[in-house]
Amino acid sequence: MQATRVLAEHRRFLDTLDHPEAVQRDLLTTVLEQNADTAFGREHGLAGVRTVEELRKAVPIRTHEDLMPWIERTMNGERNVLTADDPLVYFSSSGSTGREKHIPVTRTYLRSTFLPFYHASFAPLLQTLPDALAAPERVLNLWQDPTSPIARTSTGQPHIGASQFDYRKIGEDSASGPGIHAPWSRIPEELASASPWDRSYYKLRLAAEQDIRLLIGINPAMVAALPYQLRELWPRLVEDVRAGTLDGRPHTQPRPERADQLERYAAAFGTLYPYHLWPHLSAIFVWNSGLASLYLPRVREMYGPGVQLFSAPIASCEGPAAVPVDRHPGGAPLYLPGCVYEFVPADQPLTADSPTMLIPELEEGRDYHLVFSHVGGMYRCAVTDVVRVVGKVGRTPRIEYAGRNTTRSAAGEELTEAAALRALGAACHDTGGEIRNATYRLAPGGARYQLAVAFAGPPVAALADALDVRLAEQCDGYREGRAGGRIGPVEVIAVPDDAFLREWEHVVRAGQRPPRVKDRIFQPSTQAWARITAGREASAGQAVTEGGTV
């Protein structure tokens, strides 16, 4: 990745922030000019659309699932359906319904939208650490893995994650992720088809002998998991270093002195930590909002003193949302050149004909469903994320990820992920509780919520009472349900500090690529809940239960 291009895209983005209306108007014109004469465009009369108001009348709000009939036509070989140019690949991501998503990705979309967005997001890192991208051999990229096995659609087209695409295929060598072309980083062909769990070990082993200065994590669950992997796998790693092998196969020169050093660290500290491998690590590039905002401070300690966190951009698989321009911990301004954005207040249901708001109408401190249109064929597409406006940069709203647009109800209330997360953050602040991760669920057979928490340190008994108060503040229906006796007090279940990391390992061992294994505010899987809470700290003086009793 070239620093000159990163900074150029960043400057172009900054130039848009004082006049969002004009930028959005010009972008809509470009999208319509590019794709009006497609099957979708003709069906919806896009040739006659000039404004967002006309677009609202012509095109209903749809989810990705609603757009699948047109996407399936493109996958079956029909041309000019959603976009004038053919998709090169289909990005994948598991949908909120569990059905695998197929996001058509065209050359035009990559070059005009995705790649400028991607480049601009590294600017705050470069402005703080100008040499961060200068030496690819010093970058460990956990997120991007273009050599991993590629899935395909039923008609044979690549169906992969954005982290798997090799952007050199469209002549964009500089867009390939930092570090992925380091001489040491390629997994040998004979191991390329290994499981995601073993591939994640290979990445760690290959990096163990390097002077890593920058870690590209993007997904915070991967950043949290790496110290855990070291704890579980350090004997295997040390033996590979000693013998100069990769999983027992000859790979590099034997380094018995380095292996002895690592063994001494493990003996002294009980495990290996990232700072034992990489004492010069200075930065981690990662999503720093949502649940991660509560646990990353403790995770960062394991990477070493002085390591800085740099926020990754906010996006969904359907398209970009916001790009960091400074060191704000979680919020970033909307990426105006990439998508035409519309918003629906998150306290209202999201339907095909929901009235939408535009950028000038947004209010700070409010949550919104995000709807966007872009040149890649997503027209008024409602994503599964809710964003919160936390300020402005110039005249452009600064947003942060607030949670998925899912709710839970114990007794008729609608508790959103965003409200549940804010309540947890406030309760931790109230009690001094520090956590490694957490997830909610509705208690089976009872009108109450349960929260499984891996504490960073001893369980905090007062968290249950504080959380009950904060949930009532964040959700009117919860407050009324508690006052009327229809909802029982929240139960906080302390689980071992590595419970969520073991669940991460379980999912990766089952075949899921690490970039796709994400935190869950509301745990949708009863099996995952059972695994997370199986080792709950139930001995006297440790278990935290309802009402904050111990």
XYZ file of C-alpha atoms in Angstrom:
550
model
C 0.000 0.000 0.000
C 1.394 3.390 -1.045
C 1.436 6.214 1.505
C 1.068 8.818 -1.244
C -2.212 7.319 -2.376
C -3.510 6.966 1.186
C -2.897 10.641 1.877
C -4.288 11.744 -1.500
C -7.557 9.853 -0.953
C -7.723 11.259 2.552
C -7.346 14.836 1.278
C -10.066 14.278 -1.315
C -12.354 12.966 1.392
C -11.643 15.903 3.714
C -12.574 18.273 0.894
C -16.118 16.866 0.888
C -16.942 17.329 4.562
C -18.025 20.985 4.425
C -20.575 20.512 1.628
C -22.264 17.120 2.089
C -25.454 18.025 0.196
C -23.610 18.851 -3.027
C -21.397 15.770 -2.797
C -24.396 13.498 -2.242
C -26.340 15.134 -5.092
C -23.442 14.677 -7.523
C -22.951 11.073 -6.432
C -26.622 10.250 -7.035
C -26.301 11.659 -10.540
C -23.260 9.439 -11.177
C -25.002 6.310 -9.881
C -28.053 6.950 -12.067
C -26.043 7.803 -15.184
C -24.018 4.622 -14.766
C -26.869 2.196 -14.133
C -30.202 3.667 -15.281
C -30.270 1.485 -18.396
C -30.119 -1.804 -16.501
C -32.973 -4.245 -15.937
C -33.394 -2.864 -12.431
C -33.105 0.708 -13.671
C -35.723 0.250 -16.369
C -38.119 -1.532 -14.022
C -37.895 1.329 -11.523
C -37.701 4.207 -13.985
C -34.266 5.373 -12.841
C -33.715 7.273 -16.094
C -36.313 9.773 -14.915
C -34.937 10.131 -11.372
C -32.959 13.243 -10.533
C -33.284 13.699 -6.752
C -33.423 11.608 -3.598
C -37.101 12.545 -3.295
C -37.754 10.999 -6.721
C -35.610 7.993 -5.816
C -37.769 7.406 -2.727
C -40.881 7.271 -4.897
C -39.308 5.018 -7.500
C -37.497 2.468 -5.325
C -38.706 0.934 -2.036
C -36.288 0.272 0.793
C -34.996 -3.271 0.523
C -32.651 -5.525 2.441
C -30.025 -7.639 0.741
C -32.432 -10.566 0.929
C -35.052 -8.507 -0.917
C -32.518 -7.773 -3.669
C -31.611 -11.430 -4.110
C -33.943 -12.056 -7.112
C -31.889 -9.555 -9.148
C -28.591 -10.813 -7.688
C -29.484 -14.387 -8.584
C -30.089 -13.324 -12.173
C -26.537 -11.951 -12.341
C -25.162 -15.125 -10.777
C -26.996 -17.142 -13.437
C -25.155 -15.260 -16.155
C -27.634 -12.529 -17.120
C -25.892 -9.246 -17.867
C -26.909 -5.646 -17.181
C -29.262 -6.532 -14.331
C -28.223 -4.311 -11.410
C -25.124 -2.701 -12.886
C -23.810 -1.813 -16.323
C -20.595 -3.745 -15.745
C -20.562 -7.388 -14.703
C -19.659 -8.447 -11.153
C -16.108 -9.727 -10.762
C -16.827 -11.470 -7.484
C -19.523 -11.814 -4.845
C -18.585 -10.736 -1.345
C -19.876 -13.039 1.343
C -21.084 -12.456 4.853
C -23.551 -14.346 6.983
C -26.811 -12.417 7.148
C -28.886 -11.723 10.232
C -31.203 -14.528 9.144
C -28.285 -16.948 8.903
C -28.477 -17.085 5.106
C -25.182 -16.433 3.374
C -25.050 -13.064 1.642
C -23.983 -12.605 -1.982
C -22.939 -8.997 -2.608
C -22.152 -8.357 -6.308
C -18.889 -6.438 -6.672
C -17.981 -4.730 -9.940
C -14.760 -3.185 -11.181
C -16.407 0.258 -11.181
C -17.493 -0.111 -7.567
C -14.043 -1.260 -6.456
C -12.204 1.554 -8.190
C -14.618 4.419 -7.539
C -15.903 3.522 -4.069
C -14.385 0.651 -2.132
C -10.682 1.238 -2.752
C -10.704 5.025 -2.198
C -12.619 4.367 1.040
C -10.136 1.685 2.061
C -7.079 3.826 1.326
C -8.383 6.940 3.069
C -8.974 5.018 6.291
C -5.233 4.540 6.900
C -4.470 8.271 6.937
C -4.681 8.866 10.732
C -2.247 5.982 11.206
C 0.213 7.454 8.691
C -0.130 10.956 10.088
C 0.842 9.673 13.529
C 3.368 7.021 12.466
C 4.658 8.069 9.010
C 6.739 4.916 8.521
C 3.982 2.476 9.523
C 3.435 1.172 5.982
C 6.957 1.670 4.658
C 8.196 -1.845 5.425
C 5.681 -4.604 4.574
C 7.873 -7.208 6.264
C 7.092 -5.474 9.567
C 3.303 -5.694 9.210
C 1.202 -8.621 10.385
C -2.145 -8.589 8.594
C -4.577 -10.886 10.412
C -7.553 -9.715 8.363
C -6.606 -10.142 4.725
C -5.835 -13.608 3.385
C -6.108 -13.890 -0.422
C -4.459 -17.336 -0.450
C -7.165 -19.003 1.659
C -9.468 -21.524 -0.051
C -12.081 -19.799 -2.227
C -15.762 -20.688 -2.180
C -17.836 -20.321 -5.330
C -21.428 -19.709 -6.271
C -23.502 -22.487 -7.802
C -22.411 -21.226 -11.232
C -18.714 -21.161 -10.338
C -18.123 -17.467 -9.598
C -15.908 -16.510 -6.636
C -17.935 -16.059 -3.440
C -15.480 -14.748 -0.869
C -14.977 -12.194 1.863
C -13.541 -8.771 1.125
C -10.472 -9.935 3.058
C -9.869 -12.721 0.519
C -9.911 -10.693 -2.698
C -6.549 -10.119 -4.378
C -6.840 -6.583 -5.740
C -3.902 -7.114 -8.089
C -6.438 -8.835 -10.327
C -7.785 -5.404 -11.270
C -4.354 -3.809 -11.547
C -4.415 -2.389 -8.022
C -1.240 -3.679 -6.403
C -1.162 -0.777 -3.953
C -4.605 -1.723 -2.701
C -3.523 -5.125 -1.478
C -3.564 -5.145 2.285
C -0.487 -3.941 4.159
C 1.829 -6.822 4.925
C 0.238 -9.534 2.805
C 3.095 -9.502 0.279
C 5.854 -9.639 2.877
C 8.421 -12.253 1.806
C 7.816 -14.315 4.943
C 4.010 -14.180 4.951
C 2.888 -16.727 2.356
C 1.625 -20.066 3.632
C 3.274 -22.867 1.572
C 1.090 -24.448 -1.079
C 1.124 -27.837 0.607
C -0.525 -26.234 3.662
C -2.819 -23.819 1.821
C -5.910 -25.998 2.199
C -5.508 -26.349 5.950
C -8.361 -25.526 8.310
C -8.918 -21.901 9.407
C -7.603 -22.798 12.873
C -4.344 -24.182 11.513
C -4.008 -21.313 9.020
C -4.310 -18.848 11.896
C -1.486 -20.696 13.660
C 0.638 -20.597 10.515
C 0.249 -16.818 10.319
C 1.345 -16.547 13.932
C 4.298 -18.889 13.429
C 5.485 -17.093 10.288
C 5.329 -13.747 12.097
C 6.982 -14.996 15.293
C 10.522 -14.436 13.976
C 9.768 -11.023 12.429
C 10.181 -7.535 13.820
C 6.458 -6.712 13.649
C 5.676 -3.010 14.156
C 2.041 -2.845 12.943
C -0.846 -5.285 13.424
C -3.808 -5.088 11.019
C -6.699 -6.661 12.894
C -9.877 -4.899 11.696
C -12.083 -7.391 13.573
C -11.374 -6.906 17.310
C -12.248 -10.526 18.081
C -9.111 -11.579 16.174
C -6.978 -9.063 18.053
C -8.315 -10.390 21.363
C -7.795 -13.993 20.250
C -4.118 -13.756 19.317
C -2.812 -13.633 22.927
C -5.119 -16.561 23.688
C -3.695 -18.512 20.746
C -0.193 -17.833 22.064
C -1.232 -19.133 25.466
C -2.638 -22.313 23.944
C -0.041 -22.900 21.230
C 3.269 -21.502 22.454
C 4.913 -24.937 22.990
C 4.087 -25.841 19.369
C 5.415 -22.492 18.186
C 8.620 -22.745 20.222
C 9.391 -26.175 18.838
C 8.823 -24.945 15.278
C 11.198 -22.018 15.923
C 13.779 -24.345 17.468
C 13.705 -26.739 14.526
C 13.163 -24.171 11.760
C 9.898 -25.853 10.804
C 6.315 -24.871 10.038
C 4.035 -27.397 11.686
C 6.893 -29.890 11.597
C 7.827 -29.278 7.954
C 11.237 -27.729 7.109
C 10.769 -24.018 6.504
C 13.531 -21.741 7.853
C 16.842 -22.055 9.633
C 16.706 -23.631 13.121
C 16.906 -20.996 15.882
C 17.521 -22.798 19.167
C 18.681 -19.635 20.939
C 15.451 -17.817 20.041
C 13.436 -20.837 21.163
C 15.255 -20.913 24.485
C 14.547 -17.187 24.946
C 10.834 -17.713 24.310
C 10.772 -20.646 26.729
C 12.321 -18.450 29.413
C 9.620 -15.840 28.849
C 6.922 -18.502 29.109
C 8.427 -19.867 32.322
C 8.608 -16.413 33.877
C 5.141 -15.192 32.791
C 3.210 -18.454 32.574
C 2.686 -17.943 28.837
C 4.002 -15.963 25.901
C 2.552 -12.524 25.262
C 2.666 -10.642 21.955
C 5.214 -8.183 23.355
C 7.629 -11.086 23.903
C 7.533 -11.794 20.182
C 7.344 -8.198 18.970
C 8.858 -5.722 21.443
C 8.771 -2.927 18.831
C 5.057 -3.229 18.026
C 3.615 0.281 18.052
C 0.110 0.196 16.528
C -2.996 -1.931 16.036
C -5.558 -1.084 13.339
C -8.938 -2.320 14.564
C -12.645 -1.557 14.990
C -12.770 0.208 18.322
C -16.500 0.566 18.989
C -19.354 -1.654 20.156
C -18.392 -4.329 22.665
C -14.765 -3.892 21.655
C -14.699 -0.457 23.282
C -15.204 -2.207 26.635
C -12.569 -4.925 26.295
C -9.830 -3.564 24.019
C -8.136 -1.510 26.774
C -7.265 -4.738 28.611
C -6.371 -6.539 25.390
C -3.976 -3.754 24.452
C -1.987 -4.390 27.648
C -0.973 -7.808 26.331
C 0.553 -6.233 23.226
C 2.913 -4.024 25.171
C 3.304 -0.551 26.671
C 2.839 2.314 24.262
C 0.936 0.324 21.646
C -1.662 2.622 20.071
C -5.094 1.679 18.738
C -6.159 3.202 15.412
C -9.802 2.949 14.407
C -10.628 0.944 11.290
C -13.353 2.298 8.966
C -17.038 1.596 9.574
C -18.631 -0.556 6.896
C -20.923 -3.458 6.163
C -20.469 -6.066 3.461
C -23.000 -4.105 1.380
C -20.889 -0.945 1.346
C -18.901 1.731 3.207
C -20.285 3.969 5.939
C -17.598 6.143 7.557
C -13.861 6.845 7.435
C -11.731 7.971 10.413
C -10.090 11.354 9.999
C -8.581 11.736 13.469
C -7.966 9.839 16.709
C -11.599 9.797 17.850
C -11.924 6.391 19.583
C -14.957 5.099 17.710
C -16.678 7.729 15.582
C -15.941 8.771 12.000
C -17.601 11.047 9.422
C -19.845 9.559 6.749
C -17.996 8.594 3.594
C -19.860 11.045 1.368
C -18.196 10.141 -1.985
C -19.124 6.468 -1.647
C -22.841 6.142 -0.917
C -26.023 8.202 -1.026
C -27.127 7.890 2.584
C -30.621 7.894 4.019
C -31.615 7.313 7.626
C -34.600 6.023 9.571
C -34.788 6.693 13.332
C -33.932 3.437 15.071
C -36.923 3.713 17.398
C -39.192 3.316 14.374
C -39.777 0.099 12.409
C -37.867 -0.201 9.162
C -40.224 -0.974 6.273
C -40.191 -0.695 2.502
C -41.918 2.687 2.669
C -40.358 4.113 5.851
C -39.922 7.890 5.643
C -36.211 8.620 5.535
C -34.063 11.524 6.664
C -31.068 13.046 4.934
C -27.784 14.246 6.384
C -28.867 17.801 7.369
C -31.789 16.391 9.380
C -29.772 14.105 11.670
C -29.583 14.818 15.395
C -26.588 14.237 17.600
C -27.158 11.523 20.196
C -29.778 9.665 18.116
C -29.624 6.142 16.677
C -30.533 5.488 13.039
C -31.081 2.614 10.657
C -28.722 3.086 7.712
C -29.992 2.947 4.116
C -27.701 3.550 1.180
C -27.376 3.510 -2.594
C -24.145 3.177 -4.550
C -22.780 2.462 -7.998
C -22.290 -1.225 -7.202
C -25.996 -2.010 -7.522
C -27.232 -1.533 -3.969
C -30.231 0.790 -4.328
C -31.856 1.987 -1.100
C -30.414 -1.036 0.643
C -31.087 -1.259 4.378
C -28.164 -2.834 6.197
C -28.386 -4.733 9.465
C -26.413 -2.114 11.398
C -27.606 0.797 13.503
C -25.385 3.872 13.781
C -25.339 6.678 16.320
C -24.540 10.306 15.548
C -21.822 11.454 17.977
C -20.851 14.825 16.515
C -19.786 16.473 13.282
C -16.670 16.976 11.194
C -17.222 20.129 9.213
C -20.893 19.850 8.262
C -20.843 16.052 8.037
C -22.187 13.847 10.837
C -19.703 11.751 12.736
C -21.195 8.305 13.372
C -20.246 5.252 15.366
C -21.445 1.679 15.157
C -24.207 1.171 17.741
C -25.206 -2.466 17.152
C -27.212 -4.660 14.834
C -30.822 -3.672 14.186
C -32.135 -6.553 16.261
C -34.268 -6.330 19.386
C -35.304 -8.585 22.233
C -38.492 -8.538 24.304
C -39.079 -10.140 27.694
C -42.571 -8.645 28.217
C -43.526 -6.478 25.252
C -40.646 -3.988 25.410
C -38.204 -3.530 22.523
C -34.671 -3.634 23.846
C -32.238 -2.808 21.056
C -28.631 -3.918 20.824
C -27.576 -0.273 20.974
C -29.486 0.310 24.224
C -28.233 -2.949 25.745
C -24.633 -2.052 24.882
C -24.886 1.486 26.261
C -26.435 0.142 29.459
C -23.590 -2.326 29.888
C -20.954 0.336 29.264
C -22.579 2.695 31.774
C -22.940 -0.069 34.377
C -19.260 -0.963 34.012
C -18.398 2.707 34.488
C -20.671 2.950 37.540
C -19.112 -0.043 39.265
C -15.533 0.044 38.020
C -16.154 -3.315 36.372
C -13.787 -4.276 33.572
C -14.744 -7.035 31.179
C -13.155 -9.249 28.564
C -16.435 -9.821 26.751
C -20.158 -10.277 27.354
C -23.375 -11.374 25.682
C -27.092 -11.118 26.540
C -29.940 -13.535 26.102
C -33.569 -13.863 27.215
C -33.749 -16.389 30.034
C -35.650 -19.501 28.883
C -39.076 -19.814 30.439
C -38.897 -16.503 32.242
C -39.429 -12.820 31.539
C -35.927 -11.646 32.326
C -32.526 -11.061 30.741
C -29.294 -12.853 31.430
C -25.829 -11.470 30.748
C -22.827 -13.765 30.561
C -19.710 -11.783 31.474
C -16.036 -12.657 31.389
C -14.578 -10.211 33.889
C -11.055 -8.835 33.702
C -10.311 -9.560 37.345
C -12.668 -10.655 40.122
C -16.413 -10.576 39.359
C -18.091 -7.304 40.316
C -21.138 -8.090 42.423
C -22.681 -4.656 41.984
C -22.824 -4.948 38.203
C -26.248 -6.658 38.201
C -27.973 -3.863 40.135
C -26.207 -1.149 38.121
C -27.112 -2.853 34.847
C -30.760 -3.121 35.891
C -30.846 0.638 36.525
C -29.092 1.476 33.272
C -31.322 -0.791 31.174
C -34.325 1.029 32.617
C -32.771 4.355 31.590
C -32.047 3.178 28.060
C -35.377 1.415 27.371
C -38.752 2.815 28.474
C -40.429 -0.556 28.015
C -37.863 -2.238 30.242
C -38.403 0.364 32.969
C -42.166 -0.048 32.789
C -41.878 -3.831 32.757
C -39.668 -3.826 35.833
C -41.945 -1.391 37.669
C -44.998 -3.495 36.821
C -43.359 -6.771 37.780
C -43.561 -8.176 34.248
C -39.783 -8.333 33.877
C -37.554 -9.888 36.500
C -34.188 -8.439 37.559
C -31.338 -8.986 35.146
C -29.057 -11.893 36.012
C -25.317 -11.461 35.544
C -23.476 -14.745 35.137
C -19.718 -14.641 35.653
C -17.916 -17.016 33.322
C -14.193 -17.845 33.120
C -12.083 -15.084 31.656
C -11.312 -17.163 28.560
C -14.880 -18.392 27.932
C -15.450 -16.169 24.891
C -12.002 -16.960 23.504
C -12.701 -20.667 23.746
C -15.943 -20.068 21.890
C -13.963 -18.181 19.223
C -11.673 -21.203 18.937
C -14.674 -23.539 18.695
C -16.179 -21.573 15.798
C -12.860 -21.290 13.939
C -12.114 -24.982 14.425
C -15.580 -25.696 13.013
C -14.488 -24.063 9.745
C -15.320 -20.349 9.994
C -12.641 -17.925 8.833
C -11.478 -15.685 11.725
C -12.462 -12.353 10.056
C -16.095 -13.508 10.127
C -16.237 -14.497 13.818
C -17.622 -11.418 15.540
C -18.869 -10.350 18.939
C -22.542 -10.825 19.736
C -24.398 -8.373 21.962
C -27.497 -10.584 21.771
C -26.414 -14.211 21.612
C -28.590 -15.926 18.972
C -27.281 -19.452 19.554
C -28.426 -21.550 22.496
C -25.519 -23.917 21.825
C -22.988 -21.074 21.974
C -24.568 -19.790 25.196
C -24.286 -23.246 26.729
C -20.599 -23.470 25.766
C -19.801 -19.979 27.065
C -21.514 -20.566 30.408
C -20.506 -24.209 30.822
C -17.620 -23.255 33.104
C -19.507 -20.510 34.940
C -17.852 -19.475 38.157
C -20.403 -20.986 40.504
C -18.403 -21.387 43.683
C -19.271 -19.279 46.720
C -17.945 -15.758 46.518
C -17.540 -15.864 42.757
C -20.896 -16.219 41.039
C -22.746 -12.992 40.332
C -26.477 -13.542 40.167
C -29.638 -11.523 40.019
C -29.899 -8.345 42.037
C -26.118 -8.203 42.423
C -25.940 -10.841 45.176
C -22.796 -12.899 45.566
